Coordinates of C-alpha atoms in Angstrom, one line a residue:
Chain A
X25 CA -20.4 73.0 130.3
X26 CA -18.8 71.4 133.4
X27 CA -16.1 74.4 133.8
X28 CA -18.2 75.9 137.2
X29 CA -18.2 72.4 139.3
X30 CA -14.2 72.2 138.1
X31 CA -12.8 75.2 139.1
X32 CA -12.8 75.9 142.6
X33 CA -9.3 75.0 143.6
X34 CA -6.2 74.1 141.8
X35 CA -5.7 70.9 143.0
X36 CA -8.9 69.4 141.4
X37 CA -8.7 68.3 137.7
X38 CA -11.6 68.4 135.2
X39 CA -13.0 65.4 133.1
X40 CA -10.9 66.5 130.2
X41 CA -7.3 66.7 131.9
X42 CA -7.3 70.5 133.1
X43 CA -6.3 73.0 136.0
X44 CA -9.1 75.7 135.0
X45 CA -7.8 77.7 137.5
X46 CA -4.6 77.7 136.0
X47 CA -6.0 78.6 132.9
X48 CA -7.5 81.4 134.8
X49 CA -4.4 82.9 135.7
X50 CA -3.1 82.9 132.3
X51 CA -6.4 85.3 131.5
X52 CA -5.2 87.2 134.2
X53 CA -2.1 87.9 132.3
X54 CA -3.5 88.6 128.8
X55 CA -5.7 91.7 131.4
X56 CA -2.5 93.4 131.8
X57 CA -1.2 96.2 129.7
X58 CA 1.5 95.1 126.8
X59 CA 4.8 93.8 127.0
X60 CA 7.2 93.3 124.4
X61 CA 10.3 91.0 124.3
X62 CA 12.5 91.2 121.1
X63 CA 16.5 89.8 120.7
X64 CA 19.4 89.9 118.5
X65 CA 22.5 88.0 118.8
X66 CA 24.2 90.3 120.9
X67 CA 21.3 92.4 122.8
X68 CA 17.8 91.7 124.2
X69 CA 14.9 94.8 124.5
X70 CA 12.4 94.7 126.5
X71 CA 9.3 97.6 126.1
X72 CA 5.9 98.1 127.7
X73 CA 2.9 99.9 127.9
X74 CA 2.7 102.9 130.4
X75 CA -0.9 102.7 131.3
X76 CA -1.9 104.8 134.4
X77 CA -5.5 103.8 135.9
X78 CA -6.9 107.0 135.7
X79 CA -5.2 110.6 135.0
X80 CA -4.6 111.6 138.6
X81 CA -2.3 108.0 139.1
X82 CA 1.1 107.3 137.5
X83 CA 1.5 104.4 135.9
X84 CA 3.2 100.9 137.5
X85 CA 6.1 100.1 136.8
X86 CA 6.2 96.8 135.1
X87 CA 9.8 96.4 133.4
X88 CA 12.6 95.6 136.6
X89 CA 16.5 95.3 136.3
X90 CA 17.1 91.9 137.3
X91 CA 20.9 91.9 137.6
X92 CA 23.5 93.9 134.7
X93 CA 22.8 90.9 132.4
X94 CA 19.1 90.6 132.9
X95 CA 15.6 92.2 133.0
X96 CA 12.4 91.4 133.4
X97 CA 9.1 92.7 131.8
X98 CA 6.0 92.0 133.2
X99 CA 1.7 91.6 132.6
X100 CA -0.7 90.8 135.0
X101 CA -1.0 91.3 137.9
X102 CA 1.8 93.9 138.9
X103 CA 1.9 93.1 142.4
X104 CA 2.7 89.3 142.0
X105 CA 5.5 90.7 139.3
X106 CA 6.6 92.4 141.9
X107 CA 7.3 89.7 144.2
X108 CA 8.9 87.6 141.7
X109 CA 11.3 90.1 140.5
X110 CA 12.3 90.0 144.1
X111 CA 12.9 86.7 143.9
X112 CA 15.0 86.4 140.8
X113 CA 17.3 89.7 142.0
X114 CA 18.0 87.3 145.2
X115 CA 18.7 84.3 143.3
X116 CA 21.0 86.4 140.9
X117 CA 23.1 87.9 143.9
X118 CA 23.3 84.3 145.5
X119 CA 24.6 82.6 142.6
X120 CA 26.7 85.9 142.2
X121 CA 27.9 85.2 145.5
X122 CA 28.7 81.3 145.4
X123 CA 30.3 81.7 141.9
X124 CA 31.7 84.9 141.4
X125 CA 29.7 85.0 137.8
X126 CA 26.5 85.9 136.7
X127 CA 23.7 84.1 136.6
X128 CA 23.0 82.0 133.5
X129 CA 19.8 82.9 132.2
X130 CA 18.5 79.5 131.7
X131 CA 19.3 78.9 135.0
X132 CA 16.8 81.7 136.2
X133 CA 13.8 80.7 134.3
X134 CA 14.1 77.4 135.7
X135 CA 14.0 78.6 139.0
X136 CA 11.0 80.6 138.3
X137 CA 9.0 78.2 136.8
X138 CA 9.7 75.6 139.3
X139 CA 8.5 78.1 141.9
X140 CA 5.6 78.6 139.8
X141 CA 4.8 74.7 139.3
X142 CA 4.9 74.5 143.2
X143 CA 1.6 77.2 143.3
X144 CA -0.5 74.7 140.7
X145 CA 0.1 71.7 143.2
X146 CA -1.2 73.1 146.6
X147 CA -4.5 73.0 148.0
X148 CA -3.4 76.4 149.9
X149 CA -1.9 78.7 147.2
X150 CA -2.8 80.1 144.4
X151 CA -0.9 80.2 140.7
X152 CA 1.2 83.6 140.0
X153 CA -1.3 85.9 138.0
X154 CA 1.6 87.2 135.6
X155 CA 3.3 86.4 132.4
X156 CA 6.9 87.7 132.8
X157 CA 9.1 88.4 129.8
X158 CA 12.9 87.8 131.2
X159 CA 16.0 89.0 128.9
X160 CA 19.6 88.3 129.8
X161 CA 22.8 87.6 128.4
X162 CA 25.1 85.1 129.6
X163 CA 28.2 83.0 128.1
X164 CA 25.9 81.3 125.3
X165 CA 24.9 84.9 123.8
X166 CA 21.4 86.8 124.3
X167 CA 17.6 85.3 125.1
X168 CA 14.5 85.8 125.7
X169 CA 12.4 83.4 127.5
X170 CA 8.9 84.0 128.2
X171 CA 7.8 82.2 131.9
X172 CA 4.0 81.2 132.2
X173 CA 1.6 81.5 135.2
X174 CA 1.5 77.1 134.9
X175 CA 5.2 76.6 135.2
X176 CA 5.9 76.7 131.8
X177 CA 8.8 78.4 129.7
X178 CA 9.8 78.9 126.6
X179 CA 12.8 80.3 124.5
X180 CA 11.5 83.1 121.8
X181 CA 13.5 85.1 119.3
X182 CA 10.7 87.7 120.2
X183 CA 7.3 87.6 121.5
X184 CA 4.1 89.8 123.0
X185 CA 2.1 89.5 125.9
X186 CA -0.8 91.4 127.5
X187 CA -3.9 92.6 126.3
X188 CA -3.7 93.8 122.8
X189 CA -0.5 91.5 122.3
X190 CA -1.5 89.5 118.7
X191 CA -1.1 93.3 117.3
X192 CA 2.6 93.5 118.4
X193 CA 3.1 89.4 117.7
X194 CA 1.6 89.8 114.1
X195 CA 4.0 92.7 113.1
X196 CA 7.1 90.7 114.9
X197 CA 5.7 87.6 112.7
X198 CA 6.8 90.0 110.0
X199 CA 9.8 91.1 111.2
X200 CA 11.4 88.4 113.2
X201 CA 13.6 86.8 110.6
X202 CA 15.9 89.5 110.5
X203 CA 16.4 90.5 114.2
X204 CA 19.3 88.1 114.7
X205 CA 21.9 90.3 113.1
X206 CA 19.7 93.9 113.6
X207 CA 21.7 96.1 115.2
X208 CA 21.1 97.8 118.5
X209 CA 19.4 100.6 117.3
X210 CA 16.8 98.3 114.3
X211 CA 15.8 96.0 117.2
X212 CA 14.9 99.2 119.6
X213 CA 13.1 101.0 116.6
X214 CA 11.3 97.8 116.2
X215 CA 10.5 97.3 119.6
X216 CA 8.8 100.4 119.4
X217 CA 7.1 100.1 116.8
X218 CA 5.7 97.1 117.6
X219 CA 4.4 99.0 121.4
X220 CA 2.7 101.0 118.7
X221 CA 1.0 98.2 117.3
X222 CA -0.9 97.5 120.4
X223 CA -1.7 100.7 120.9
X224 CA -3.9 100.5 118.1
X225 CA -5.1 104.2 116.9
X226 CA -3.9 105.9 119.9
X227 CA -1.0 108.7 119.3
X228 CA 2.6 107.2 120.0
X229 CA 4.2 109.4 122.5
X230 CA 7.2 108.5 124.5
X231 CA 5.5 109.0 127.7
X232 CA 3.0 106.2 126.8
X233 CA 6.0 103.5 126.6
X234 CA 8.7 102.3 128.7
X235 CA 12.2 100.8 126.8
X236 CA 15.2 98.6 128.3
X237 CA 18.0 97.8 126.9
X238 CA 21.0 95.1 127.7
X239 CA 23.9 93.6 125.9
X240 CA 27.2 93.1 124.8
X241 CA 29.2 95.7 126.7
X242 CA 25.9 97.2 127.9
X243 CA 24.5 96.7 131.6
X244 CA 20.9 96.9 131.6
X245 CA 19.2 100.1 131.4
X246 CA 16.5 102.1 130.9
X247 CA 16.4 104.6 127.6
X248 CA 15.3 108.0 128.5
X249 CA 12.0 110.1 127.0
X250 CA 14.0 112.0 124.9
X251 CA 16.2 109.2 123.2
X252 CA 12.9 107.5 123.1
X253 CA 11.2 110.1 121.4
X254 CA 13.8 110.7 119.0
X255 CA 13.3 107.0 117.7
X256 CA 9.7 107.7 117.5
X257 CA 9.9 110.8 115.1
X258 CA 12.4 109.1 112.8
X259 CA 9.6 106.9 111.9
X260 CA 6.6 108.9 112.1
X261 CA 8.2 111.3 110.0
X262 CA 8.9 109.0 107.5
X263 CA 5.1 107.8 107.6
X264 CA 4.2 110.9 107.2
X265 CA 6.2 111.8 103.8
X266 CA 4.6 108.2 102.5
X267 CA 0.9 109.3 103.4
X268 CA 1.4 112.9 101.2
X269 CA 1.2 115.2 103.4
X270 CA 1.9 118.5 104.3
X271 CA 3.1 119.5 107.5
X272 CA 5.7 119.0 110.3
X273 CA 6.5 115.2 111.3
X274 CA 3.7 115.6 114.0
X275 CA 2.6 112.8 116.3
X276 CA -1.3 113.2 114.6
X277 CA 0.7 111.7 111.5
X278 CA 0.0 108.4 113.5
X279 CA -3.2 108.0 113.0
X280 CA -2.7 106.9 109.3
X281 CA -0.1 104.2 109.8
X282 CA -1.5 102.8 112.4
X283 CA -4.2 102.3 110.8
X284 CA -2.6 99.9 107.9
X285 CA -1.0 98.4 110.9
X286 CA -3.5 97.5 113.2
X287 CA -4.2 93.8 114.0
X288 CA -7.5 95.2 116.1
X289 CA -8.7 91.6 117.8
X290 CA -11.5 92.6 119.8
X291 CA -9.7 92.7 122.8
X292 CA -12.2 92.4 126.4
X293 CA -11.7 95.7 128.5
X294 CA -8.4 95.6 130.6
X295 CA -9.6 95.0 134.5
X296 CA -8.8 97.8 136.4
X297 CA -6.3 96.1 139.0
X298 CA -4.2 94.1 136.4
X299 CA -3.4 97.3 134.3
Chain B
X12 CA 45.1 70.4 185.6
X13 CA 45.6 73.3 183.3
X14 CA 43.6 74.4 180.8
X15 CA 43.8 72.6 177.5
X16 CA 44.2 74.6 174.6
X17 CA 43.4 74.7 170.7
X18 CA 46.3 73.7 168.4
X19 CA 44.7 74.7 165.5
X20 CA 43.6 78.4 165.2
X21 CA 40.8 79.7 162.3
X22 CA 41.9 82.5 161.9
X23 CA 45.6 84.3 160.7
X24 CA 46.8 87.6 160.5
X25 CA 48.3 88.4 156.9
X26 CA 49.5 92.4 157.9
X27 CA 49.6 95.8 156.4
X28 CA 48.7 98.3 157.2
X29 CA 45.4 100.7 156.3
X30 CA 45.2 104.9 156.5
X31 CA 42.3 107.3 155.8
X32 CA 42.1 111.1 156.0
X33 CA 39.2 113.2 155.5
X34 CA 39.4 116.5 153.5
X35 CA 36.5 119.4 153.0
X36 CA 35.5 117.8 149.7
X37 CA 38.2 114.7 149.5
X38 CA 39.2 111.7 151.2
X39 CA 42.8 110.0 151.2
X40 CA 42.2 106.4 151.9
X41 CA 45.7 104.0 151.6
X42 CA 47.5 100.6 152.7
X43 CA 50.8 99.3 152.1
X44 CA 50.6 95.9 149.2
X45 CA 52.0 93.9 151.6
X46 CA 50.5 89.9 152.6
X47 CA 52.2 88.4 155.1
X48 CA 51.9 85.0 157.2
X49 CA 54.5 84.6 160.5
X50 CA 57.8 86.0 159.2
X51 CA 57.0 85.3 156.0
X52 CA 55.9 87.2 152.6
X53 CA 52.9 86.0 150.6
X54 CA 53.1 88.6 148.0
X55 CA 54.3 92.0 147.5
X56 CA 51.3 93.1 145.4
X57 CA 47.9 92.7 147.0
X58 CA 45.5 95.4 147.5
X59 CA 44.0 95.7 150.6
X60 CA 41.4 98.7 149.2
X61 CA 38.1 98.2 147.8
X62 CA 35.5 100.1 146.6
X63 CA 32.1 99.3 148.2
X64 CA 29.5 102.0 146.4
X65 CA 30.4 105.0 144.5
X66 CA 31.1 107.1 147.5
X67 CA 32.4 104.6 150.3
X68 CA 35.8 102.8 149.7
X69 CA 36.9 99.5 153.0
X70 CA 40.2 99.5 153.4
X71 CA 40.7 96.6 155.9
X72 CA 43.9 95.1 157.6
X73 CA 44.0 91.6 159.2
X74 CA 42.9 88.3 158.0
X75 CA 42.4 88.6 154.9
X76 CA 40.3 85.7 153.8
X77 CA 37.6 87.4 156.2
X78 CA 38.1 90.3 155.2
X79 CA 37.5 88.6 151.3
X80 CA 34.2 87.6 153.0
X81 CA 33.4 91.3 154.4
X82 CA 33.3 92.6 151.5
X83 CA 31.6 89.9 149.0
X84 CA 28.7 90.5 152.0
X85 CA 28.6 94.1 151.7
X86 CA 28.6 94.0 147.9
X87 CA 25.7 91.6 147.9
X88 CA 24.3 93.8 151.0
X89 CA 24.4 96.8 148.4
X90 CA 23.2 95.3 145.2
X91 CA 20.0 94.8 147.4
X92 CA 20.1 98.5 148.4
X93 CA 20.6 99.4 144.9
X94 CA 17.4 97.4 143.7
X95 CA 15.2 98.7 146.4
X96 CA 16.1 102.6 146.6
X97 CA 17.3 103.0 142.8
X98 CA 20.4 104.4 144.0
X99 CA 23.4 104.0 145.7
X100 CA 24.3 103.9 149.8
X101 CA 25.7 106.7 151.1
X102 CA 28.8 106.2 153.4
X103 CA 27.2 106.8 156.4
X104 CA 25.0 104.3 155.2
X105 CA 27.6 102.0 154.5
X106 CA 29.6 102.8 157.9
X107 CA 26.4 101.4 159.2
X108 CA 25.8 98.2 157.4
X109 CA 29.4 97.5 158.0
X110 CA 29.1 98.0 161.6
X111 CA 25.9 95.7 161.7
X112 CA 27.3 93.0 159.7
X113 CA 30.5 92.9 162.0
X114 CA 28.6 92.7 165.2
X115 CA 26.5 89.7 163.6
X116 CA 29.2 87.4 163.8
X117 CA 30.0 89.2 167.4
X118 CA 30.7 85.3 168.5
X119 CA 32.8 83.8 165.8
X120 CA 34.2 87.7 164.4
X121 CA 35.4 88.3 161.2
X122 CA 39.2 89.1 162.2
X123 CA 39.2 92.1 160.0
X124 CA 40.2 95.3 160.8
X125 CA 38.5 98.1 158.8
X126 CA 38.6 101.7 158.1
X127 CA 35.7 103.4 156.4
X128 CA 36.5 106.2 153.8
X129 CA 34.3 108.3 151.6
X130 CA 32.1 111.4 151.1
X131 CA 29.1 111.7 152.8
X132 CA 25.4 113.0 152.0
X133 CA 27.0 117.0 151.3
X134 CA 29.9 115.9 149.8
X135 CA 32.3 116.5 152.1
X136 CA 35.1 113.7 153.7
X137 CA 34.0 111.5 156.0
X138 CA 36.2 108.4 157.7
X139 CA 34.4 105.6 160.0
X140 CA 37.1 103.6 162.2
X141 CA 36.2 100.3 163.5
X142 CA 37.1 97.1 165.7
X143 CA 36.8 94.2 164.5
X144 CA 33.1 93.4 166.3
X145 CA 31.5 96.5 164.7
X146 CA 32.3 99.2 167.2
X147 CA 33.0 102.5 165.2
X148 CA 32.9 106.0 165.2
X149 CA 33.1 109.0 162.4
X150 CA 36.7 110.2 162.6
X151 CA 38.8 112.8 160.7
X152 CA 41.6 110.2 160.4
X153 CA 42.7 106.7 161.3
X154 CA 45.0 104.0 161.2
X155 CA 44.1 100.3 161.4
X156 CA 46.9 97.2 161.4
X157 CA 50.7 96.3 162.3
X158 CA 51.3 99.7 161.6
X159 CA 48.7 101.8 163.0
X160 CA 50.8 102.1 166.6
X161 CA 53.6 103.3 164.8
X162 CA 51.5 105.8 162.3
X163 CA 48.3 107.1 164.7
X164 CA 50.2 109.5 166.8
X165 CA 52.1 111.4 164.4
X166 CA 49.1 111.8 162.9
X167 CA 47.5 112.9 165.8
X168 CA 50.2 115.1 165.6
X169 CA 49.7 116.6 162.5
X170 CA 46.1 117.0 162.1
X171 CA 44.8 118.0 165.5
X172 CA 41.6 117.0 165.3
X173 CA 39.2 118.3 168.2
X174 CA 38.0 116.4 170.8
X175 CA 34.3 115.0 170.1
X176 CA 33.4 115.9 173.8
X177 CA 33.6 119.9 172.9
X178 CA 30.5 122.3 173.5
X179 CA 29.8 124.3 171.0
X180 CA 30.5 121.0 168.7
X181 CA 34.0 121.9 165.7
X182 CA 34.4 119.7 162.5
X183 CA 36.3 116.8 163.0
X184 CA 37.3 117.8 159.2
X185 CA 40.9 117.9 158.5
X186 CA 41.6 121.7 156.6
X187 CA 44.5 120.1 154.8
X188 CA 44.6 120.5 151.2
X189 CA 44.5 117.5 149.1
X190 CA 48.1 117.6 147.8
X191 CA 49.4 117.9 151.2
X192 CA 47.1 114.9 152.6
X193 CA 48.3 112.8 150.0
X194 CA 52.4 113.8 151.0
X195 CA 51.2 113.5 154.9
X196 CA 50.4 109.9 154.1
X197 CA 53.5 108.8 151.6
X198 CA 55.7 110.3 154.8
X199 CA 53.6 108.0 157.3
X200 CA 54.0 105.2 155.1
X201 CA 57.5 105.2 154.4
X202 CA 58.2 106.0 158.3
X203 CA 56.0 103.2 159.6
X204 CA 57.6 100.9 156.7
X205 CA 61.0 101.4 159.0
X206 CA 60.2 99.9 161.8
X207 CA 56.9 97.6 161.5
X208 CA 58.5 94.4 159.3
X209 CA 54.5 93.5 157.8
X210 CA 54.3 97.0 156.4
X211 CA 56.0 97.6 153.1
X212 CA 56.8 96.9 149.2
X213 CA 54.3 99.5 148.2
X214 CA 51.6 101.8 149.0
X215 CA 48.4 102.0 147.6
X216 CA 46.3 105.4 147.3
X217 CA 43.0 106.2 146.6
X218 CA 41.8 109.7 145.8
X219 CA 38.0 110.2 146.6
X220 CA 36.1 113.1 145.3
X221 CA 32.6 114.0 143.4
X222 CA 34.2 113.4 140.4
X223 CA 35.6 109.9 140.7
X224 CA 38.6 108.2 142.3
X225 CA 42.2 108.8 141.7
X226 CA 44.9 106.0 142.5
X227 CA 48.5 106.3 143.1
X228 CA 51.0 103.9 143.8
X229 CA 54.4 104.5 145.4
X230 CA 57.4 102.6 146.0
X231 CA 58.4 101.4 150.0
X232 CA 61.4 99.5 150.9
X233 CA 61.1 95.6 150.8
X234 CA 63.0 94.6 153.3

């Protein structure tokens, strides 16, 4: 009832102890397209949604390469993800500089969501409109933290964020027990298949998602259509030979798994300049 | 009254010496192992060669705790090139960035004393000599350090390279082969190795072409 006479500016609290437009932000970041965080022990994948604004555009890129050990992936607004990416690459080649190691991952998210806290305490700024996924290996093995628009962080084993995210999170529920000692390949077939999840009745194609990998022995990186592909016909196949049918392991095969899958929460329309 | 002087100086000079050649579609770069402080040895086995990107390798004689600094700039210089152009610099890219960096400390300089070596943009050799302010210019071969005096004019010598001044414009491209290059500089070495005292124990060599780097390491007299 009172939200409107609350929520001008981010400095003024409401009756019941909250920054609205703090909250705000955090909508902004369930607009954006999917991103997925999920880690093992020894490796930390990242994947996103490719979603272009309309057929003439390419799509943004939303998943950034942080330093070897880390990556970032991204929802909300892009061009605030942007920035901070920025940010964290400079604080990465800084420490890098001062200590001759990489930065500790821990360390990062700190950084970030101190810089964050400092945009929900001034009359003159605004909070970050993006929920950032960052992965990184350091000394004390592989995480995956996830950094909110109000300053907030917190360690997952994996998590979802962006519009169509309690898909992904439900199937991860599922799955998460056992991504501690998956191997490289389980956790990226699983990240995958949980990008499917959100996708929700659309075809899986490798064009429509974006994968990173890092680890043990493994700078970070970007996996490539075809090996993406590849991943996505082992298990649309095997849907496929479940359903019954006839027929080559096509990606129309999807439509029947997906539909046993599907968390569909009536999800608002994604606003055209968070996609 | 005369004019009083420091008795304490930052900077030192730890030796060596440093050699680059350019080939069609190599570059020789090399530098004794030699560390050095007044007459005396520091070690026998430090390499003054680094590799900066993919296609650019510093060689750099002088102080060498600046020239430590040089190059942990330009690495962090080129990590931020990497994350904003998804690639890596070129060496004339480099040669630049080294140039600029030198000349920003133009009143406190870094007492380093660099040559450039690496393939350029087609693929072919390409070496950048420099002072130690930043001043530098694309060469077909250099010198730099306590041996450079004794080493630059028998290389002049040898590889003839044409005068930059020339209308119509000729390669500064050396058309050695890269077996001979590499025997033109282990001759250098050991001669220079002679005569200069901070030039010795061994030589360093690095191979540059599209393929990767090569490195070869010969023996020089200790004394």
């Amino acid at each position: 009832m009172f939200r409107n006479q609350y929520d001008t500016d981010v400095t003024t609290w409401s009756p019941t102890g909250r920054l609205f437009q703090v909250e705000y932000a955090m909508e902004a970041v369930k607009q954006g397209s999917a991103a997925i965080g999920l880690r093992s022990r020894s490796h930390v994948v990242l994947a996103c949604v490719n979603k272009a604004q309309s057929e003439l555009s390419s799509h943004q890129k939303k998943i950034f390469k942080v330093d070897d050990h880390i990556g970032v992936a991204i929802a909300g607004l892009t061009a605030d993800g942007r920035v901070l990416s920025r940010y964290m690459r400079s604080e990465a080649i800084n420490h890098s500089f001062t200590y001759e190691s990489p930065l500790p991952v821990g360390r990062l998210v700190v950084h970030l969501a101190d810089k964050a806290q400092v945009c929900t305490q001034r009359s003159w700024k605004r909070p970050y409109g993006v929920g950032l996924l960052v992965g990184g290996l350091d000394e004390s093995g592989a995480h995956l933290y996830y950094n909110c628009p109000s300053g907030n962080y917190f360690e997952y084993q994996a998590f979802a964020i962006g519009s169509r995210s309690q898909a992904a999170k439900t199937y991860l529920e599922r799955r998460f027990e056992s991504f501690g000692d998956a191997s490289r390949e389980d956790l990226i077939k699983d990240a995958i298949l949980a990008v499917r999840e959100t996708l929700q009745g659309e075809t899986l194609k490798s064009s429509l998602c974006t994968v990173s990998v890092l680890g043990v022995g493994e700078p970070f990186h970007f996996l490539d259509q075809e090996t993406i592909q590849k991943v996505i016909d082992t298990f649309e196949k095997v849907a496929e030979d479940e359903e019954g049918e006839a027929g080559e392991g096509d990606a129309e095969a999807a439509a029947a798994p997906a539909e046993q899958g599907g968390g569909g929460a009536g999800d608002q329309d994604v606003a055209p300049m968070e996609m | 009254m005369t004019k009083q002087h420091a008795n304490w100086s930052p900077y030192d000079n730890n030796g060596g010496t440093c050699v680059a050649i350019a080939g069609s579609d190599y570059c020789v770069i090399a530098a004794d192992t030699r560390m050095s402080t007044g007459y005396s040895i520091l070690t026998r086995d430090y390499s003054k060669i680094h590799k900066l990107a993919d296609k650019a390798v510093l060689s750099s004689s002088g102080f060498q705790a600046d020239v430590k600094a040089l190059q942990k700039v330009l690495k962090s210089r080129h990590l931020v090139y990497q994350h904003q152009h998804n690639k890596q610099m070129s060496c004339p890219a480099m040669a630049q960035l080294l140039s600029n960096t030198l000349y920003f400390k133009r009143f406190f300089p870094y007492y380093a004393f660099n040559v450039l070596g690496g393939l350029d943009e087609q693929g072919k050799g390409c070496v950048f000599t420099y002072d130690a302010v930043g001043s530098y210019e694309k060469v077909g071969y250099s010198a730099q350090g306590s041996g450079s005096t004794l080493i630059m004019p028998f290389l002049d010598n040898q590889l003839k390279s044409p005068s930059p001044l020339l209308l119509p414009a000729q390669d500064a491209i050396t058309p050695l082969s890269e077996p001979e290059a590499v025997d033109l500089v282990k001759t250098v070495f050991a001669s220079a190795t002679e005569r200069d005292i901070y030039t010795g124990d061994k030589l360093e060599i690095m191979i540059l072409k599209a393929d990767g780097i090569r490195t070869e390491v010969m023996e020089l007299r200790k004394d």
